[in-house]
CSV table of C-alpha atoms and ligand atoms in Angstrom, one decimal:
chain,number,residue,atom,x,y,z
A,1242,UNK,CA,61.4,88.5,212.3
A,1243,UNK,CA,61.5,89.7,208.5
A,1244,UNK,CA,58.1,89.4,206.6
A,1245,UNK,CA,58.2,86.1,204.5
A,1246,UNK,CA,58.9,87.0,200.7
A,1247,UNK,CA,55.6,87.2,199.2
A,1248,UNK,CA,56.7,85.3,196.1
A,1249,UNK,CA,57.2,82.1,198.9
A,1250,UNK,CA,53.2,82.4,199.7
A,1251,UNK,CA,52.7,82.6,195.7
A,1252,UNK,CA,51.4,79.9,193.7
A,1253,UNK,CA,53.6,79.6,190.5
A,1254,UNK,CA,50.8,80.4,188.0
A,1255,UNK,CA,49.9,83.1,190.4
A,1256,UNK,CA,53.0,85.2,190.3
A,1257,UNK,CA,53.0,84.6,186.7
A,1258,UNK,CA,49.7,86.2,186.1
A,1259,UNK,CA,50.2,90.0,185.0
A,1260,UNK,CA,47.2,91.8,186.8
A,1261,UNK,CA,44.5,93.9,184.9
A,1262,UNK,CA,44.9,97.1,185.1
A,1263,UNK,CA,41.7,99.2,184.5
A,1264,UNK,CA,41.3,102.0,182.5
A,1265,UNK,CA,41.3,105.8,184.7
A,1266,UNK,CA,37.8,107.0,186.0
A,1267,UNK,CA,36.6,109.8,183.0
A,1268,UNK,CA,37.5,112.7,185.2
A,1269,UNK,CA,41.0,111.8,185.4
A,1270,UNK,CA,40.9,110.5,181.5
A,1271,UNK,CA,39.5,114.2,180.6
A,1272,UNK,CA,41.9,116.1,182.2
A,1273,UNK,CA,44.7,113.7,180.8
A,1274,UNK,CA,43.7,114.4,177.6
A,1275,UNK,CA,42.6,117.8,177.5
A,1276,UNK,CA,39.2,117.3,176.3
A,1277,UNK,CA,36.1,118.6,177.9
A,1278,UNK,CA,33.5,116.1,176.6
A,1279,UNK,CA,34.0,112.2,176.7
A,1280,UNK,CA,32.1,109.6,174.8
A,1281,UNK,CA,32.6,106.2,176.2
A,1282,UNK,CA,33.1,103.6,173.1
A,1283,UNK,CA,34.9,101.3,174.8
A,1284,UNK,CA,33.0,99.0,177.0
A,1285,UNK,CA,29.5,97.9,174.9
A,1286,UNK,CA,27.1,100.2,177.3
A,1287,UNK,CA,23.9,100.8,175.8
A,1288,UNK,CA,23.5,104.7,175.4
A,1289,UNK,CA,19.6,104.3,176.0
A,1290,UNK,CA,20.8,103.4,179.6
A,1291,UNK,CA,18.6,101.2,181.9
A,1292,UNK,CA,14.8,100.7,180.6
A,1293,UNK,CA,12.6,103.0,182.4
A,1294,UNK,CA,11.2,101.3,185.5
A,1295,UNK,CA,14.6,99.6,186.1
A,1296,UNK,CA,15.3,103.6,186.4
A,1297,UNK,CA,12.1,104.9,188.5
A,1298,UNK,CA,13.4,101.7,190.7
A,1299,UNK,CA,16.8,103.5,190.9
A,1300,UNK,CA,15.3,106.6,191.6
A,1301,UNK,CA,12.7,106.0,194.5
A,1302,UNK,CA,15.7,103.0,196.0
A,1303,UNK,CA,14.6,103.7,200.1
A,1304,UNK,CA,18.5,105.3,201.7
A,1305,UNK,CA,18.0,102.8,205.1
A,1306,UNK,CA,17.3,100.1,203.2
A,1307,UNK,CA,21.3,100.1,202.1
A,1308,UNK,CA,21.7,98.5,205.7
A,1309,UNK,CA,20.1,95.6,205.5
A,1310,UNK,CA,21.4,92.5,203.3
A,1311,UNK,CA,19.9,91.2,200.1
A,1312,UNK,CA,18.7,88.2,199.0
A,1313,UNK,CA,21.5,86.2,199.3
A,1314,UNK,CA,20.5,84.0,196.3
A,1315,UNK,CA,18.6,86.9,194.4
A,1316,UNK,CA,15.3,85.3,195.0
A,1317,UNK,CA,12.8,87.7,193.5
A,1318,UNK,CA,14.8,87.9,190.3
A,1319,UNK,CA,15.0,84.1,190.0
A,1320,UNK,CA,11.6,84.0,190.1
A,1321,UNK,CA,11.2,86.4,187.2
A,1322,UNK,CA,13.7,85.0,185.1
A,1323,UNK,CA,12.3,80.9,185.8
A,1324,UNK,CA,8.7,83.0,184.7
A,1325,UNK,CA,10.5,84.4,181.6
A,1326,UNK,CA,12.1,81.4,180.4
A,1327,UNK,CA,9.7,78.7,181.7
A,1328,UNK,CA,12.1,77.2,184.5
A,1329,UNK,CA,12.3,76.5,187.7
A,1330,UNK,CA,13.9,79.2,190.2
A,1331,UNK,CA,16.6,77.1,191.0
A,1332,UNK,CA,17.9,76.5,187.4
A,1333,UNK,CA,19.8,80.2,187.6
A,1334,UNK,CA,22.5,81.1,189.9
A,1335,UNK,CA,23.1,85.3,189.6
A,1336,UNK,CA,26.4,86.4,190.5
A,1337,UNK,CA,28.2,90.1,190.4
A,1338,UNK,CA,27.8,90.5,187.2
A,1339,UNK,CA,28.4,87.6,184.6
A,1340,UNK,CA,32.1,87.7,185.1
A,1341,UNK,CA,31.5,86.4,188.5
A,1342,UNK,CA,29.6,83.5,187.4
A,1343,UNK,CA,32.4,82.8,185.0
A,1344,UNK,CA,34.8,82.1,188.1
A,1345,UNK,CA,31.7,79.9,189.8
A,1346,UNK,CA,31.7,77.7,187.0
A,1347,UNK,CA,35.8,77.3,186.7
A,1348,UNK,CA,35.7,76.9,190.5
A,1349,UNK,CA,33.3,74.2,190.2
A,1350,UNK,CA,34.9,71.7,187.7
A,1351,UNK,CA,38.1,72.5,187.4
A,1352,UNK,CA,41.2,72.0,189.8
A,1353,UNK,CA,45.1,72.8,189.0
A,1354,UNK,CA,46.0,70.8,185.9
A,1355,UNK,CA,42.8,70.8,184.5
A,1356,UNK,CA,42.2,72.9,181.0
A,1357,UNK,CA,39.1,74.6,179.4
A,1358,UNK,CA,38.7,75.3,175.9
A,1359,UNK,CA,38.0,78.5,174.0
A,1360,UNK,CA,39.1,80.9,171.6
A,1361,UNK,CA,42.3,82.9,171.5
A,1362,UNK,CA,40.4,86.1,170.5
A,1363,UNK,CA,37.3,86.3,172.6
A,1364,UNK,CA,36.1,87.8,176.2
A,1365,UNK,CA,39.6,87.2,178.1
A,1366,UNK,CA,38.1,86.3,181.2
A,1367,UNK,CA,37.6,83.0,181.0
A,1368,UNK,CA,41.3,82.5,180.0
A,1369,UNK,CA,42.2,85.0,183.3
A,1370,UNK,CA,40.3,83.0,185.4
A,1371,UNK,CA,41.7,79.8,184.6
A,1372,UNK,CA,45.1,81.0,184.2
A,1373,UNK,CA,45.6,82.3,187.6
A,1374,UNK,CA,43.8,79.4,189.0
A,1375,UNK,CA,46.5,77.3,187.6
A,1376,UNK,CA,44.0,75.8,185.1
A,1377,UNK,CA,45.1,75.5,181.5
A,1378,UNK,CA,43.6,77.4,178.9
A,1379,UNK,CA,44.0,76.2,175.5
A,1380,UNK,CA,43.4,78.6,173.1
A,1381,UNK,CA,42.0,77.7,169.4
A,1382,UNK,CA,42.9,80.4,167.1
A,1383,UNK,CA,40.0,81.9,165.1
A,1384,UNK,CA,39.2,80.6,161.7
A,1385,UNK,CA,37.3,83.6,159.6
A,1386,UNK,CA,36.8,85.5,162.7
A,1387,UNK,CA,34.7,83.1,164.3
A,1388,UNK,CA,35.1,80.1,166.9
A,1389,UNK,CA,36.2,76.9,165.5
A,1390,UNK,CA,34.1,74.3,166.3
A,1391,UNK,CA,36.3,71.2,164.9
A,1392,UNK,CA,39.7,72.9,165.8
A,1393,UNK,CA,37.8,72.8,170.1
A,1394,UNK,CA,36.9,69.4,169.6
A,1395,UNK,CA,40.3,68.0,168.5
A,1396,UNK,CA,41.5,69.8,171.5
A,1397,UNK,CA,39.6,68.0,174.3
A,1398,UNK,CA,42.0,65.7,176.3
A,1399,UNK,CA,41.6,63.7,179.4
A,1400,UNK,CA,42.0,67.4,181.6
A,1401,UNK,CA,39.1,69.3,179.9
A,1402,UNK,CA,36.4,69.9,181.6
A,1403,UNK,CA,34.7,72.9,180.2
A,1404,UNK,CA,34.8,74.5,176.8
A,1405,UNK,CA,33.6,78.1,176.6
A,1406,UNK,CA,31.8,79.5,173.4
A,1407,UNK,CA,31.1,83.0,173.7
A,1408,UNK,CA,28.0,83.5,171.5
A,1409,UNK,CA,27.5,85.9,169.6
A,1410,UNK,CA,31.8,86.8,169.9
A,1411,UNK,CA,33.3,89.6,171.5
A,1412,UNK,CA,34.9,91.0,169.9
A,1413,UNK,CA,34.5,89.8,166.4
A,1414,UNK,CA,30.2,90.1,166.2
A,1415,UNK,CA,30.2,86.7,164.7
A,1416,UNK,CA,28.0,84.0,166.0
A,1417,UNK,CA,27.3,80.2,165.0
A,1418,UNK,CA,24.4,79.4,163.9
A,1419,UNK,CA,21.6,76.9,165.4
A,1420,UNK,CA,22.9,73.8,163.7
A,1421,UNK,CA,26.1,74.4,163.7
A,1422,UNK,CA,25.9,74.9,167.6
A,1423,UNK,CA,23.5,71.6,168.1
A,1424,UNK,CA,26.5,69.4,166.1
A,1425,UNK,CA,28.8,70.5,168.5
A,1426,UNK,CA,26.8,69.9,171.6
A,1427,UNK,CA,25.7,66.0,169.8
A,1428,UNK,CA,30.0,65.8,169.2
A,1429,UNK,CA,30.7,66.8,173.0
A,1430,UNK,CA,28.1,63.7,173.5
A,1431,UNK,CA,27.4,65.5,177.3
A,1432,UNK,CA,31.0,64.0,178.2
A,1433,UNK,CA,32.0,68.0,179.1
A,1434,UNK,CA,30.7,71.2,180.3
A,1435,UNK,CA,30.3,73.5,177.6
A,1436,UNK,CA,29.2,77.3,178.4
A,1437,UNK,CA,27.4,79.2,175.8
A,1438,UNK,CA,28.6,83.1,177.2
A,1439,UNK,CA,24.8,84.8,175.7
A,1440,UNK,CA,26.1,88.4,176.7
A,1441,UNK,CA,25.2,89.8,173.9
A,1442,UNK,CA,22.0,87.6,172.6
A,1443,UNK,CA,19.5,90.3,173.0
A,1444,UNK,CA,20.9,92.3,170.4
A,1445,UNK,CA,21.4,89.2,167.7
A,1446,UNK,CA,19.0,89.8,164.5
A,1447,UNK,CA,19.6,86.9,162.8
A,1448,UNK,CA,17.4,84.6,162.6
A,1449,UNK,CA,19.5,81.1,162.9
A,1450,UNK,CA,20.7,82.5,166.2
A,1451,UNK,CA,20.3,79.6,169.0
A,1452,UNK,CA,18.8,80.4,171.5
A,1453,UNK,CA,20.5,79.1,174.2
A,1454,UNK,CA,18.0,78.6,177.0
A,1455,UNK,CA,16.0,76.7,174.8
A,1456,UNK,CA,18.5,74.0,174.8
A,1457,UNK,CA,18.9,73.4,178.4
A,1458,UNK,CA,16.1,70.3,178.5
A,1459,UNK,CA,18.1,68.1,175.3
A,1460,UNK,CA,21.8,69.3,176.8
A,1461,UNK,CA,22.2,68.6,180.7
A,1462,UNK,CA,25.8,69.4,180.5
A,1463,UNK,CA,25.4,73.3,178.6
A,1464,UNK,CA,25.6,76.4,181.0
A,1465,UNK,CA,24.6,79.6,179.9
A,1466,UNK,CA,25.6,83.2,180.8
A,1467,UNK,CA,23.5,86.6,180.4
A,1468,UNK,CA,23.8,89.7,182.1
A,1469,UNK,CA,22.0,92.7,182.6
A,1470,UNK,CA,25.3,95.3,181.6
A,1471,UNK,CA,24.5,95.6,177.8
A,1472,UNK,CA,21.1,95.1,176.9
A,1473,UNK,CA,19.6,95.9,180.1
A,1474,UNK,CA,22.1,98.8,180.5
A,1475,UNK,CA,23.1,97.9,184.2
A,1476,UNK,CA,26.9,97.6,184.0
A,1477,UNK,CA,27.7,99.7,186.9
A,1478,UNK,CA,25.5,97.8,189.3
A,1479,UNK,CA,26.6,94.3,188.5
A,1480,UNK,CA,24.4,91.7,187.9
A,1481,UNK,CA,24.3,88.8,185.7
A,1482,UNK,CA,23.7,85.0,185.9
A,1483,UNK,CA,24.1,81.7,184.4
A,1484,UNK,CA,21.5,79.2,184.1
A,1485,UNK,CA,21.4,75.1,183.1
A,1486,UNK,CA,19.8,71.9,184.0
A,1487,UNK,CA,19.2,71.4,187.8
A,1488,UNK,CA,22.1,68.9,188.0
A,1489,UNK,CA,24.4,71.4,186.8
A,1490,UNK,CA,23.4,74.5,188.7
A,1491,UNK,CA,23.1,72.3,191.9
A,1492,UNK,CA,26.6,71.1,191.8
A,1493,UNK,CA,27.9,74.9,191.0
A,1494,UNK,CA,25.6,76.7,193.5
A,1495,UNK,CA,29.0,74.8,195.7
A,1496,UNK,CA,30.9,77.4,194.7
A,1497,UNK,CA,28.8,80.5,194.1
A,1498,UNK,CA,29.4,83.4,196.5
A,1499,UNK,CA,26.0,84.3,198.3
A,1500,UNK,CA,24.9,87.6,199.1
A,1501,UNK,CA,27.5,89.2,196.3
A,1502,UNK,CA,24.6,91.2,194.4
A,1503,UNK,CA,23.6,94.1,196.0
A,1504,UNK,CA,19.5,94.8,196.8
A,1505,UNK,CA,19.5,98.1,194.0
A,1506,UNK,CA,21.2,95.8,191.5
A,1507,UNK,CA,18.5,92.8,192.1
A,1508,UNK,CA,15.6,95.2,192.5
A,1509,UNK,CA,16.6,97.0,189.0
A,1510,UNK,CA,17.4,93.6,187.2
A,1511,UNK,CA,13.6,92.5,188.2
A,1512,UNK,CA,12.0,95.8,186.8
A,1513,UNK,CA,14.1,95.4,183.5
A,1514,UNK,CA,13.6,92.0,182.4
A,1515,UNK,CA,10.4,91.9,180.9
A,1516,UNK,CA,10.8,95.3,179.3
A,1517,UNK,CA,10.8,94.4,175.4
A,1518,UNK,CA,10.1,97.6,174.0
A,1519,UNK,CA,13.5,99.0,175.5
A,1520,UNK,CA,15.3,95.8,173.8
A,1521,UNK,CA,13.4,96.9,170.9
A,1522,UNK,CA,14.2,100.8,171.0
A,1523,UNK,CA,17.8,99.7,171.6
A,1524,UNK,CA,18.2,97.1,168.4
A,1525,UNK,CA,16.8,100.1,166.3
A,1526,UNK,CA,19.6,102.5,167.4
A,1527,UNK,CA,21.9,99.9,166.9
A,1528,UNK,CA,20.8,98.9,163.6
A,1529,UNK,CA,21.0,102.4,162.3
A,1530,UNK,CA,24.2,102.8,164.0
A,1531,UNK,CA,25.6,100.1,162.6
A,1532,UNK,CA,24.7,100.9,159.1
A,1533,UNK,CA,26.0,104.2,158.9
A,1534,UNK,CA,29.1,103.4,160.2
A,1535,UNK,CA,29.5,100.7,157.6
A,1536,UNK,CA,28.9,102.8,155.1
A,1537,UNK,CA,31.7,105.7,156.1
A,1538,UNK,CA,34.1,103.0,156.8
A,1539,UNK,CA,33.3,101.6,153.5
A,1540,UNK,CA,33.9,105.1,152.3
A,1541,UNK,CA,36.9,105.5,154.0
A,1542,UNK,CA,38.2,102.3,152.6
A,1543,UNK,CA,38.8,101.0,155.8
A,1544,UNK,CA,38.8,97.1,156.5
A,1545,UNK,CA,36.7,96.0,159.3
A,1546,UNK,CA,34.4,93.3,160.7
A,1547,UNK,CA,30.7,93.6,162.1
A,1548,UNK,CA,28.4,91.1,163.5
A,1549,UNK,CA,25.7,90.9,165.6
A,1550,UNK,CA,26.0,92.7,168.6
A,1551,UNK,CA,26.3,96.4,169.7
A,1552,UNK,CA,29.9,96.7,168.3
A,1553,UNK,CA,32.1,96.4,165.8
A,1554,UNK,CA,35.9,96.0,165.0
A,1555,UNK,CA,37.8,98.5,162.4
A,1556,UNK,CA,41.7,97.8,161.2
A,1557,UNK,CA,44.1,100.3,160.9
A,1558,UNK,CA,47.3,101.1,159.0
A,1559,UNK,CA,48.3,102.5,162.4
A,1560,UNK,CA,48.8,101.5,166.3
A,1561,UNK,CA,45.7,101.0,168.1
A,1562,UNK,CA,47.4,102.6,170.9
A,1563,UNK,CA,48.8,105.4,169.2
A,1564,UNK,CA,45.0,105.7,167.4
A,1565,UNK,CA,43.3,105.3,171.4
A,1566,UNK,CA,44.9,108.6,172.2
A,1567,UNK,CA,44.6,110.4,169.2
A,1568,UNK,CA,40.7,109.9,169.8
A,1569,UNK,CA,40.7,110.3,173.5
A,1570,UNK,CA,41.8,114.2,172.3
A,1571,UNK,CA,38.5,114.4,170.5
A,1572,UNK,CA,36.7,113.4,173.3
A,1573,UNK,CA,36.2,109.7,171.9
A,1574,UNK,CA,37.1,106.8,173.7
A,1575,UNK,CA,36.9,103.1,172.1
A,1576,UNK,CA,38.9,100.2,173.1
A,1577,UNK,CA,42.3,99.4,171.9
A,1578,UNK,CA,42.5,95.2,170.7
A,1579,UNK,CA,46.2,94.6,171.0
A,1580,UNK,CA,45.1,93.2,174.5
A,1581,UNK,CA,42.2,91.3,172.8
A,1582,UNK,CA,45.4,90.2,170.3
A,1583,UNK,CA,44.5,92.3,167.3
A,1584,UNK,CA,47.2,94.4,167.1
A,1585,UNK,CA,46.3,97.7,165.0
A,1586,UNK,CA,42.9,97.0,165.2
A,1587,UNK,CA,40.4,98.8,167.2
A,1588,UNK,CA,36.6,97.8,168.7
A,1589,UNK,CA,33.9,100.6,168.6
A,1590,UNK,CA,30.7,100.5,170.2
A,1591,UNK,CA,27.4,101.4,168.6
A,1592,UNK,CA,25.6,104.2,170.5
A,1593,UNK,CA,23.7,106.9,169.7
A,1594,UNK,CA,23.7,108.4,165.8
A,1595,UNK,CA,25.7,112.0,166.7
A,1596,UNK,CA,28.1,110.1,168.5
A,1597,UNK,CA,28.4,107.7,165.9
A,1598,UNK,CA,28.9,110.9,163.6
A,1599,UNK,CA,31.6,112.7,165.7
A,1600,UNK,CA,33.6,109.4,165.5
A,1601,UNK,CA,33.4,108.8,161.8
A,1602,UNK,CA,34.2,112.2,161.4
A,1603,UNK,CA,37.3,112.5,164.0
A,1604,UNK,CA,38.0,108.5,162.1
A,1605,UNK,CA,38.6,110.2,158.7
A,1606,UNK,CA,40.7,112.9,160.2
A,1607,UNK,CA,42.9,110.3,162.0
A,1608,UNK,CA,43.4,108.2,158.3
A,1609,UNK,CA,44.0,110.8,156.1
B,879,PLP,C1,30.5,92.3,179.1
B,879,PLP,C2,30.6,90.8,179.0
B,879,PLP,C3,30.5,89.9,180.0
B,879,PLP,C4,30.3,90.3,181.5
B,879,PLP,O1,29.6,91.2,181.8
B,879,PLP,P1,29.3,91.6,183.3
B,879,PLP,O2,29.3,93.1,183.3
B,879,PLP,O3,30.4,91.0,184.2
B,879,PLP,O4,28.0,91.0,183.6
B,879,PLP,C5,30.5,88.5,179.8
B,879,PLP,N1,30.8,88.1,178.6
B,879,PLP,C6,31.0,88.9,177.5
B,879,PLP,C7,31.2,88.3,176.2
B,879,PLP,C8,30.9,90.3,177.7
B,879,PLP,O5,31.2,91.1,176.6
C-alpha cells in the first residue's frame, strides 16, 4: 500500500503554518561569512552570562547524575521562587523555558475556534502557538510603539479567552505603566485570562513599572511569565515559568509537560535567583550601553526606538536583510525585524561597551 498523503493526516491550520526556521549554529554562520570573530546581537543574552554560583553550579554538575530524572515539577526551585515572592510553591508551574509555558497556557483555555488577543508586533510566539493550534490570533496593531490597551478590549468576543501583554515589549522597549495596566485588568473585570509575558522585568528602570507578581492576590485571572534566559543569563539551558493564583495554575498544571526541565537547568535557576548584585552589575552595563548607543545613533541621525529592556530597535534607509549580512561580515550579528513586521528596521542587543563600539562603528560604515 502507498503511504497516506501527509497533507490527509494535516489539520488545515496545520499545513498552513510556515515552520521556523532557526538561524545556523556560529561555526557555520562564521565560515558563511568569512569572519573570524562573532558577536551575537541578536537574541537579548546577557554578556555578563550566568551569575556566579549559577556558574560554580554548572561547573561542579556531578557527570552520573545526568542519568537519573529531575524533579518532574522543579520542586527545589518552586520553593525558592514561592520564598522570593511570598507564595506558595504551587502558585508557579516552570516549563522549558518560558516559551513552553506559553503553549501550557494556550493548551489550557483555548480549543479550535477560540482567539487570544495581543499585539501584531510583539514576541511571535504566542501568535505561532495559537495559530498552528487552529486558535485565532487577533492581532491589534501598535499605537506609538506600544500595546493598545482600548484597541484589545474592543477586540474581546465571545471566543477570547486569553489576551497576552508582553510587558516591557519585545521588540519595541516600551512598557505600560502601573495604572494603566490596573485599568485594564478592572476593564477585563476577571471575565478572561490575561498573561502579563515579564521577560524582560528585571532589567525595567522605571519606576511606574508594575510589578506583576504583586498583582496576583487582587487579579485571580492574570498569569505571569519570567524566565531565567536574559537576566539570569541561562538561555541555553531552558528554564522559565509562569505563575498566578492557585485556581489558575491548578487548572493549567492539566496541561504542563512534567519532567521537561532538565536537573543542571533547575539546579542553576535555584543558585541564580536571589543573586541581586548580578541583576545589578547587568542594569549598569546596560544602562551605559544604552546611552552610548543613543548618542551615536543620534549622531548618525538615525531614527530608532529604546525602552526598557536590554535592546533596542534602529530604522534604516536600507533592507534589514541586506543590513543583517553586511554586519554578519564584520563579525556582528543582530536580528533582522521584517519577521517581527518592521521591515528595514533592525533590533540590537545591549552587551558589553567594546562590542557596543565595534557596532556603532561598523553602523556608521554601513549608512554612509
Ligand atoms: C526571550 C523571550 C521569552 C522566552 O524565553 P525562553 O528562553 O523561552 O525562556 C518570552 N517572552 C519574551 C518577550 C522573550 O523575549
Amino acid at each position: 500500500m502507498n503511504p497516506v498523503p501527509l497533507d490527509r493526516l494535516l489539520p488545515d491550520y496545520v499545513r498552513r503554518f510556515e515552520p521556523y526556521i532557526p538561524s545556523k549554529p556560529d561555526a557555520e554562520l562564521m565560515r558563511l561569512y568569512g569572519c573570524a570573530t562573532l558577536h551575537r546581537l541578536n537574541n537579548n543574552e546577557n554578556a555578563l552570562g550566568p551569575p556566579p554560583a549559577a556558574q560554580d553550579i554548572i561547573r561542579q554538575f556531578p557527570p552520573p547524575r545526568a542519568a537519573l530524572y529531575p524533579s518532574g515539577d522543579a520542586y527545589g526551585l518552586r520553593q525558592k521562587l514561592a520564598a522570593r515572592f511570598g507564595k506558595h510553591p504551587d502558585q508557579f508551574l516552570v516549563g522549558n523555558g518560558a516559551n513552553e509555558v506559553i503553549s501550557f497556557a494556550i493548551k489550557a483555555f483555548c480549543e479550535p475556534g477560540d482567539n487570544i488577543v495581543t499585539a501584531d508586533k510583539t514576541f511571535a510566539v504566542y501568535e505561532w502557538v495559537a495559530t498552528f493550534s487552529g486558535i485565532d490570533a487577533r492581532l491589534i496593531p501598535l499605537r506609538d510603539y506600544a500595546f493598545d490597551d482600548q484597541a484589545m478590549l474592543a477586540a474581546i468576543d465571545d471566543r477570547t479567552k486569553i489576551l497576552f501583554v508582553c510587558n516591557p515589549n519585545n521588540p519595541t522597549g516600551t512598557y505600560w505603566e502601573r495604572e494603566r495596566l490596573l485599568r485594564f485588568l478592572d476593564r477585563v473585570a476577571g471575565q478572561r485570562i490575561v498573561v502579563v509575558d515579564e521577560a524582560y522585568c528585571e532589567f525595567v528602570e522605571a519606576e511606574d513599572f508594575p510589578d506583576g507578581m504583586n498583582l496576583i492576590d487582587a487579579y485571580p485571572n492574570l498569569v505571569i511569565f519570567r524566565t531565567f534566559s536574559k537576566m539570569y543569563g541561562l538561555a541555553g539551558l531552558r528554564i522559565g515559568y509562569l505563575a498566578g493564583h492557585l485556581d489558575v495554575v491548578n487548572a493549567i498544571r492539566r496541561t504542563c509537560i512534567v519532567y521537561s526541565v532538565n536537573t543542571l537547568a533547575q539546579l542553576a535557576a535555584e543558585a541564580a535567583v536571589n543573586d541581586d548584585a548580578h541583576i545589578e552589575r547587568t542594569r549598569h552595563l546596560v544602562r551605559e550601553s544604552k546611552a552610548f548607543l543613543r548618542e551615536e545613533l543620534q549622531r548618525m541621525g538615525l531614527p530608532f526606538v529604546a525602552g526598557e529592556g536590554n535592546y533596542l530597535m534602529i530604522q534604516l534607509a536600507m533592507s534589514d536583510t541586506l543590513a543583517y549580512r553586511k554586519l554578519m561580515a564584520q563579525g556582528l550579528m543582530i536580528r533582522a525585524m521584517t519577521g517581527f513586521r518592521f521591515p528595514n528596521w533592525i533590533r540590537v542587543s545591549l552587551t558589553r561597551l567594546d562590542v557596543m563600539e565595534a557596532f556603532a562603528a561598523a553602523l556608521r560604515t554601513l549608512v554612509r
